[in-house]
mmCIF file of C-alpha atoms in Angstrom:
data_model
loop_
_atom_site.group_PDB
_atom_site.id
_atom_site.type_symbol
_atom_site.label_atom_id
_atom_site.label_comp_id
_atom_site.label_asym_id
_atom_site.label_seq_id
_atom_site.Cartn_x
_atom_site.Cartn_y
_atom_site.Cartn_z
ATOM 1 C CA MET R 1 -0.156 0.001 0.082
ATOM 2 C CA GLY R 2 1.251 3.456 -0.917
ATOM 3 C CA PRO R 3 1.818 6.356 1.623
ATOM 4 C CA ILE R 4 -1.330 7.837 2.761
ATOM 5 C CA PRO R 5 -1.560 11.317 1.226
ATOM 6 C CA THR R 6 -1.612 14.332 3.656
ATOM 7 C CA LEU R 7 -4.786 16.326 3.677
ATOM 8 C CA ARG R 8 -4.353 19.975 3.386
ATOM 9 C CA ALA R 9 -7.034 22.632 3.301
ATOM 10 C CA PRO R 10 -6.995 24.817 0.038
ATOM 11 C CA GLY R 11 -4.677 27.865 0.358
ATOM 12 C CA SER R 12 -3.202 26.591 3.767
ATOM 13 C CA ARG R 13 0.310 27.093 2.616
ATOM 14 C CA ALA R 14 -0.360 30.568 1.250
ATOM 15 C CA LEU R 15 -2.057 31.495 4.646
ATOM 16 C CA LEU R 16 0.994 29.997 6.605
ATOM 17 C CA LYS R 17 3.284 32.217 4.431
ATOM 18 C CA LEU R 18 1.160 35.304 5.019
ATOM 19 C CA ALA R 19 1.143 34.686 8.730
ATOM 20 C CA LEU R 20 4.929 34.246 9.004
ATOM 21 C CA LEU R 21 5.044 37.546 6.873
ATOM 22 C CA PHE R 22 2.984 39.334 9.282
ATOM 23 C CA LEU R 23 4.725 38.012 12.504
ATOM 24 C CA PRO R 24 7.598 40.492 12.451
ATOM 25 C CA LEU R 25 5.199 43.400 11.647
ATOM 26 C CA LEU R 26 3.019 42.447 14.612
ATOM 27 C CA ALA R 27 5.973 42.242 16.830
ATOM 28 C CA ALA R 28 7.236 45.687 15.656
ATOM 29 C CA VAL R 29 3.795 47.085 16.332
ATOM 30 C CA GLY R 30 3.602 45.634 19.754
ATOM 31 C CA LEU R 31 7.212 46.737 20.483
ATOM 32 C CA GLY R 32 6.358 50.344 19.268
ATOM 33 C CA ALA R 33 3.321 50.538 21.544
ATOM 34 C CA GLN R 34 5.225 49.352 24.529
ATOM 35 C CA LEU R 35 7.938 52.057 23.742
ATOM 36 C CA ARG R 36 5.234 54.688 23.475
ATOM 37 C CA ARG R 37 3.836 53.625 26.856
ATOM 38 C CA GLU R 38 7.242 53.724 28.496
ATOM 39 C CA ARG R 39 7.994 57.106 26.945
ATOM 40 C CA ASP R 40 4.605 58.513 28.172
ATOM 41 C CA ASN R 41 5.222 56.985 31.555
ATOM 42 C CA ARG R 42 8.617 58.489 31.709
ATOM 43 C CA ARG R 43 7.366 61.960 30.643
ATOM 44 C CA LYS R 44 4.725 61.889 33.342
ATOM 45 C CA SER R 45 7.334 60.924 35.967
ATOM 46 C CA GLU R 46 9.411 63.746 34.929
ATOM 47 C CA GLN R 47 6.631 66.195 34.961
ATOM 48 C CA ARG R 48 5.616 64.966 38.559
ATOM 49 C CA LEU R 49 9.229 65.282 39.590
ATOM 50 C CA MET R 50 9.486 68.777 38.332
ATOM 51 C CA ALA R 51 6.250 69.853 39.769
ATOM 52 C CA PHE R 52 7.415 68.370 43.004
ATOM 53 C CA LEU R 53 10.814 70.197 42.988
ATOM 54 C CA ALA R 54 9.177 73.371 42.103
ATOM 55 C CA THR R 55 6.743 73.217 45.121
ATOM 56 C CA ALA R 56 9.474 72.138 47.382
ATOM 57 C CA CYS R 57 11.623 75.231 46.336
ATOM 58 C CA HIS R 58 8.536 77.391 46.952
ATOM 59 C CA GLU R 59 8.052 75.849 50.377
ATOM 60 C CA LEU R 60 11.658 76.297 51.216
ATOM 61 C CA ARG R 61 11.770 79.824 50.122
ATOM 62 C CA THR R 62 9.173 80.953 52.617
ATOM 63 C CA PRO R 63 11.198 80.254 55.721
ATOM 64 C CA LEU R 64 14.354 81.503 54.076
ATOM 65 C CA THR R 65 12.701 84.749 53.102
ATOM 66 C CA ALA R 66 11.546 85.310 56.719
ATOM 67 C CA ILE R 67 15.061 84.685 58.105
ATOM 68 C CA SER R 68 16.560 86.901 55.464
ATOM 69 C CA GLY R 69 14.117 89.662 56.472
ATOM 70 C CA TYR R 70 15.028 89.367 60.076
ATOM 71 C CA VAL R 71 18.762 89.495 59.263
ATOM 72 C CA GLN R 72 18.238 92.673 57.191
ATOM 73 C CA LEU R 73 16.274 94.280 60.086
ATOM 74 C CA ALA R 74 19.209 93.454 62.394
ATOM 75 C CA ARG R 75 21.689 94.940 60.052
ATOM 76 C CA LEU R 76 19.740 98.210 59.915
ATOM 77 C CA GLY R 77 19.789 98.388 63.691
ATOM 78 C CA GLY R 78 16.163 97.563 64.054
ATOM 79 C CA LEU R 79 16.765 95.167 66.954
ATOM 80 C CA ALA R 80 18.259 97.545 69.506
ATOM 81 C CA ASP R 81 15.197 96.935 71.856
ATOM 82 C CA LEU R 82 16.029 93.769 73.799
ATOM 83 C CA GLU R 83 12.272 92.665 73.835
ATOM 84 C CA LYS R 84 12.149 92.869 70.055
ATOM 85 C CA PHE R 85 15.459 91.185 69.620
ATOM 86 C CA ASP R 86 14.207 88.170 71.695
ATOM 87 C CA LEU R 87 11.049 87.974 69.645
ATOM 88 C CA VAL R 88 12.950 87.925 66.347
ATOM 89 C CA MET R 89 15.307 85.351 67.674
ATOM 90 C CA ALA R 90 12.510 83.118 68.563
ATOM 91 C CA ARG R 91 10.851 83.649 65.267
ATOM 92 C CA MET R 92 14.052 82.742 63.424
ATOM 93 C CA ALA R 93 14.390 79.553 65.520
ATOM 94 C CA ASP R 94 10.735 78.727 64.544
ATOM 95 C CA GLU R 95 11.474 79.159 60.931
ATOM 96 C CA ASN R 96 14.752 77.084 61.158
ATOM 97 C CA ARG R 97 12.763 74.311 62.796
ATOM 98 C CA ARG R 98 10.312 74.407 60.000
ATOM 99 C CA MET R 99 12.784 74.290 57.293
ATOM 100 C CA SER R 100 14.739 71.417 58.994
ATOM 101 C CA GLY R 101 11.480 69.536 59.267
ATOM 102 C CA LEU R 102 10.539 70.060 55.675
ATOM 103 C CA LEU R 103 13.969 68.879 54.555
ATOM 104 C CA ASP R 104 13.842 65.850 56.789
ATOM 105 C CA GLU R 105 10.414 64.820 55.371
ATOM 106 C CA LEU R 106 11.503 65.430 51.734
ATOM 107 C CA MET R 107 14.578 63.245 52.296
ATOM 108 C CA LEU R 108 12.337 60.358 53.788
ATOM 109 C CA LEU R 109 10.023 60.622 50.699
ATOM 110 C CA ALA R 110 12.933 60.553 48.436
ATOM 111 C CA ARG R 111 14.231 57.418 50.059
ATOM 112 C CA LEU R 112 10.846 55.612 50.161
ATOM 113 C CA ASP R 113 10.374 56.666 46.332
ATOM 114 C CA LEU R 114 13.731 55.069 45.523
ATOM 115 C CA GLY R 115 12.618 51.950 47.141
ATOM 116 C CA GLN R 116 15.463 52.052 49.998
ATOM 117 C CA PRO R 117 14.469 49.554 52.685
ATOM 118 C CA LEU R 118 13.290 50.553 56.037
ATOM 119 C CA ARG R 119 14.474 48.853 59.389
ATOM 120 C CA ARG R 120 12.671 45.563 60.080
ATOM 121 C CA GLU R 121 12.268 44.528 63.736
ATOM 122 C CA PRO R 122 9.381 43.691 66.026
ATOM 123 C CA VAL R 123 7.509 46.655 66.957
ATOM 124 C CA ASN R 124 4.925 46.913 69.861
ATOM 125 C CA LEU R 125 2.214 49.189 68.431
ATOM 126 C CA ALA R 126 0.506 49.514 71.760
ATOM 127 C CA GLN R 127 3.540 51.139 73.458
ATOM 128 C CA LEU R 128 4.080 53.099 70.219
ATOM 129 C CA CYS R 129 0.645 54.486 70.437
ATOM 130 C CA ARG R 130 0.999 55.254 74.296
ATOM 131 C CA ASP R 131 4.217 57.283 73.522
ATOM 132 C CA ALA R 132 2.637 59.113 70.673
ATOM 133 C CA VAL R 133 -0.321 60.238 72.607
ATOM 134 C CA ALA R 134 1.800 61.271 75.678
ATOM 135 C CA ASP R 135 3.992 63.370 73.323
ATOM 136 C CA ALA R 136 0.981 64.901 71.586
ATOM 137 C CA GLN R 137 -0.569 65.698 74.968
ATOM 138 C CA ALA R 138 2.531 67.367 76.182
ATOM 139 C CA CYS R 139 2.681 69.564 72.847
ATOM 140 C CA SER R 140 -0.928 70.532 73.159
ATOM 141 C CA PRO R 141 -2.846 69.897 76.447
ATOM 142 C CA HIS R 142 -5.808 71.703 75.024
ATOM 143 C CA HIS R 143 -6.518 68.821 72.653
ATOM 144 C CA PRO R 144 -7.574 65.981 74.762
ATOM 145 C CA ILE R 145 -6.826 62.497 73.398
ATOM 146 C CA ARG R 146 -8.634 59.279 74.393
ATOM 147 C CA LEU R 147 -6.463 56.092 73.864
ATOM 148 C CA THR R 148 -8.341 52.765 73.391
ATOM 149 C CA ILE R 149 -6.289 49.663 73.049
ATOM 150 C CA LEU R 150 -8.129 46.475 72.418
ATOM 151 C CA PRO R 151 -7.073 43.110 74.058
ATOM 152 C CA GLY R 152 -4.572 41.162 72.102
ATOM 153 C CA THR R 153 -0.985 41.127 70.863
ATOM 154 C CA HIS R 154 -0.438 44.316 68.699
ATOM 155 C CA ALA R 155 3.044 43.482 67.220
ATOM 156 C CA VAL R 156 4.193 44.159 63.635
ATOM 157 C CA ASN R 157 7.443 43.771 61.808
ATOM 158 C CA GLY R 158 8.769 47.131 60.824
ATOM 159 C CA ASP R 159 10.443 50.486 61.396
ATOM 160 C CA ARG R 160 9.513 51.640 64.804
ATOM 161 C CA ASP R 161 10.661 55.330 64.267
ATOM 162 C CA ARG R 162 8.825 55.620 60.919
ATOM 163 C CA LEU R 163 5.587 54.002 62.201
ATOM 164 C CA TYR R 164 5.734 56.412 65.241
ATOM 165 C CA GLN R 165 6.065 59.253 62.753
ATOM 166 C CA ALA R 166 3.051 58.355 60.977
ATOM 167 C CA VAL R 167 0.945 58.103 64.019
ATOM 168 C CA ALA R 168 2.316 61.426 65.359
ATOM 169 C CA ASN R 169 1.559 63.081 62.064
ATOM 170 C CA LEU R 170 -1.981 62.224 62.269
ATOM 171 C CA LEU R 171 -2.223 63.668 65.794
ATOM 172 C CA ALA R 172 -0.354 66.712 64.636
ATOM 173 C CA ASN R 173 -2.919 67.178 62.070
ATOM 174 C CA VAL R 174 -5.403 67.620 64.834
ATOM 175 C CA ARG R 175 -3.644 70.073 67.054
ATOM 176 C CA HIS R 176 -2.412 72.352 64.110
ATOM 177 C CA HIS R 177 -5.701 72.392 62.205
ATOM 178 C CA THR R 178 -8.491 72.238 64.779
ATOM 179 C CA PRO R 179 -9.531 74.646 67.540
ATOM 180 C CA ASP R 180 -8.553 74.154 71.232
ATOM 181 C CA GLY R 181 -10.958 71.688 72.918
ATOM 182 C CA THR R 182 -11.125 69.395 69.760
ATOM 183 C CA ARG R 183 -11.295 65.803 71.166
ATOM 184 C CA THR R 184 -9.417 62.920 69.610
ATOM 185 C CA ALA R 185 -9.774 59.227 69.812
ATOM 186 C CA LEU R 186 -6.851 57.001 69.134
ATOM 187 C CA GLY R 187 -7.759 53.292 68.798
ATOM 188 C CA LEU R 188 -5.666 50.216 68.236
ATOM 189 C CA GLY R 189 -6.992 46.577 67.490
ATOM 190 C CA THR R 190 -6.749 43.717 65.090
ATOM 191 C CA GLU R 191 -9.132 42.975 62.164
ATOM 192 C CA ASP R 192 -8.847 40.131 59.491
ATOM 193 C CA GLY R 193 -5.151 39.591 60.136
ATOM 194 C CA PHE R 194 -4.293 43.414 60.138
ATOM 195 C CA ARG R 195 -3.275 45.638 62.956
ATOM 196 C CA VAL R 196 -5.653 48.743 62.668
ATOM 197 C CA ILE R 197 -4.883 52.200 64.160
ATOM 198 C CA GLU R 198 -7.671 54.844 63.874
ATOM 199 C CA VAL R 199 -7.311 58.470 64.642
ATOM 200 C CA ILE R 200 -10.673 60.146 64.883
ATOM 201 C CA ASP R 201 -11.375 63.696 65.854
ATOM 202 C CA ASP R 202 -14.536 65.865 66.329
ATOM 203 C CA GLY R 203 -13.267 68.969 64.651
ATOM 204 C CA PRO R 204 -14.532 70.774 61.403
ATOM 205 C CA GLY R 205 -13.316 67.826 59.113
ATOM 206 C CA ILE R 206 -11.565 67.906 55.699
ATOM 207 C CA PRO R 207 -13.234 69.957 52.973
ATOM 208 C CA VAL R 208 -15.139 67.629 50.513
ATOM 209 C CA GLU R 209 -13.102 69.081 47.463
ATOM 210 C CA LEU R 210 -9.811 68.020 49.049
ATOM 211 C CA ARG R 211 -10.671 64.628 50.411
ATOM 212 C CA HIS R 212 -9.766 62.689 47.236
ATOM 213 C CA SER R 213 -6.267 64.354 47.359
ATOM 214 C CA SER R 214 -5.541 64.419 50.996
ATOM 215 C CA PHE R 215 -2.622 62.030 50.814
ATOM 216 C CA GLU R 216 -0.815 63.946 47.837
ATOM 217 C CA ARG R 217 2.229 65.947 48.399
ATOM 218 C CA PHE R 218 2.061 69.769 49.070
ATOM 219 C CA VAL R 219 -1.913 69.773 49.456
ATOM 220 C CA HIS R 220 -3.036 72.478 51.658
ATOM 221 C CA GLY R 221 -6.577 73.082 52.765
ATOM 222 C CA GLY R 222 -8.325 76.531 53.136
ATOM 223 C CA GLN R 223 -7.759 79.012 55.866
ATOM 224 C CA THR R 224 -9.461 78.783 59.375
ATOM 225 C CA PRO R 225 -12.144 78.139 60.276
ATOM 226 C CA THR R 226 -11.925 75.388 57.431
ATOM 227 C CA ARG R 227 -9.720 72.639 58.404
ATOM 228 C CA ALA R 228 -6.445 72.371 56.264
ATOM 229 C CA VAL R 229 -5.251 68.732 55.421
ATOM 230 C CA VAL R 230 -1.542 69.311 56.120
ATOM 231 C CA ALA R 231 -0.135 67.243 58.972
ATOM 232 C CA ASP R 232 3.277 68.044 60.230
ATOM 233 C CA THR R 233 4.917 68.954 63.418
ATOM 234 C CA GLY R 234 6.333 72.255 61.759
ATOM 235 C CA GLY R 235 3.118 73.886 61.449
ATOM 236 C CA GLY R 236 1.869 72.946 57.873
ATOM 237 C CA ASN R 237 3.920 72.265 54.842
ATOM 238 C CA GLY R 238 1.623 69.903 53.063
ATOM 239 C CA LEU R 239 3.814 66.849 53.403
ATOM 240 C CA GLY R 240 2.564 65.314 56.598
ATOM 241 C CA LEU R 241 -0.298 62.960 55.270
ATOM 242 C CA SER R 242 1.720 62.194 52.173
ATOM 243 C CA VAL R 243 4.538 60.915 54.530
ATOM 244 C CA VAL R 244 1.877 58.964 56.488
ATOM 245 C CA ALA R 245 0.871 57.185 53.233
ATOM 246 C CA ALA R 246 4.442 56.554 52.069
ATOM 247 C CA ILE R 247 5.435 55.043 55.443
ATOM 248 C CA VAL R 248 2.243 52.832 55.607
ATOM 249 C CA THR R 249 2.673 51.639 51.953
ATOM 250 C CA ALA R 250 6.372 50.787 52.616
ATOM 251 C CA HIS R 251 5.204 48.397 55.413
ATOM 252 C CA GLY R 252 2.749 46.762 53.015
ATOM 253 C CA GLY R 253 -0.281 48.418 54.615
ATOM 254 C CA THR R 254 -2.899 51.010 53.690
ATOM 255 C CA VAL R 255 -4.225 54.391 55.010
ATOM 256 C CA SER R 256 -7.590 55.857 54.381
ATOM 257 C CA LEU R 257 -9.668 58.832 55.012
ATOM 258 C CA GLU R 258 -13.034 57.425 56.240
ATOM 259 C CA PRO R 259 -16.474 59.284 55.715
ATOM 260 C CA GLY R 260 -17.852 60.922 58.820
ATOM 261 C CA ARG R 261 -17.918 63.892 60.871
ATOM 262 C CA GLY R 262 -14.558 65.546 61.595
ATOM 263 C CA ALA R 263 -11.578 63.576 60.251
ATOM 264 C CA TRP R 264 -11.341 59.824 60.525
ATOM 265 C CA PHE R 265 -8.112 58.270 59.466
ATOM 266 C CA ARG R 266 -7.593 54.521 59.341
ATOM 267 C CA ILE R 267 -4.122 52.600 59.093
ATOM 268 C CA ARG R 268 -4.116 48.869 58.374
ATOM 269 C CA LEU R 269 -0.809 47.014 58.666
ATOM 270 C CA PRO R 270 -0.153 43.363 58.055
ATOM 271 C CA ALA R 271 0.168 41.505 61.448
#
């Protein structure tokens, strides 16, 4: 018996040749689209970086301008009065602290953006929250804080100093941008395998138009009595909440602004 003939659909050889011909073209089209996406992403990153640098320079210029003005006043002999001299020295020290705080937060954000690792060690969140509340109360006795720690083990693996900074920034947001007498509740517990830290105040809250951008860098709210969304120990440079978000994200967690009266921030960290 002779060989069994191979059955081929009519025109299959031509279709195969056509497909082989188009494969390099399709690959080139796909590569071109990928290159365009990468170029667009790079352009957006560069634009964000330039906007960030421009805003950072503007924020740094404010304390520098104030210090320069006081120096000029001193050179013109305007500080002969001892009381005025002491006042100006105190203001210059305040501006210096503000500038130092801004630089520290910019450096931290840059480190986190570059993916530089944080310290990893066991952290007792219960003690961390107690310390943060005690320090906040010392800074502003007129902003009472109620601390609630639910039963259980509240340990995570992370950088204690940075996690403390995240909680401290949320408490600083209250004392800097709410009137005296505003009450704050700080709660710590565990939920679905996550450690949860909540900071809730009964102040005027964050304006609706700023809620979606609360954790972006250099976001400032309106003037009093409307609450601003900055949260920093230097009095408001628009980096505090973005630092909170960056620290929590670097620990594999999330931070959110929950709906409700006042401001309600919720941090979730992997247990």
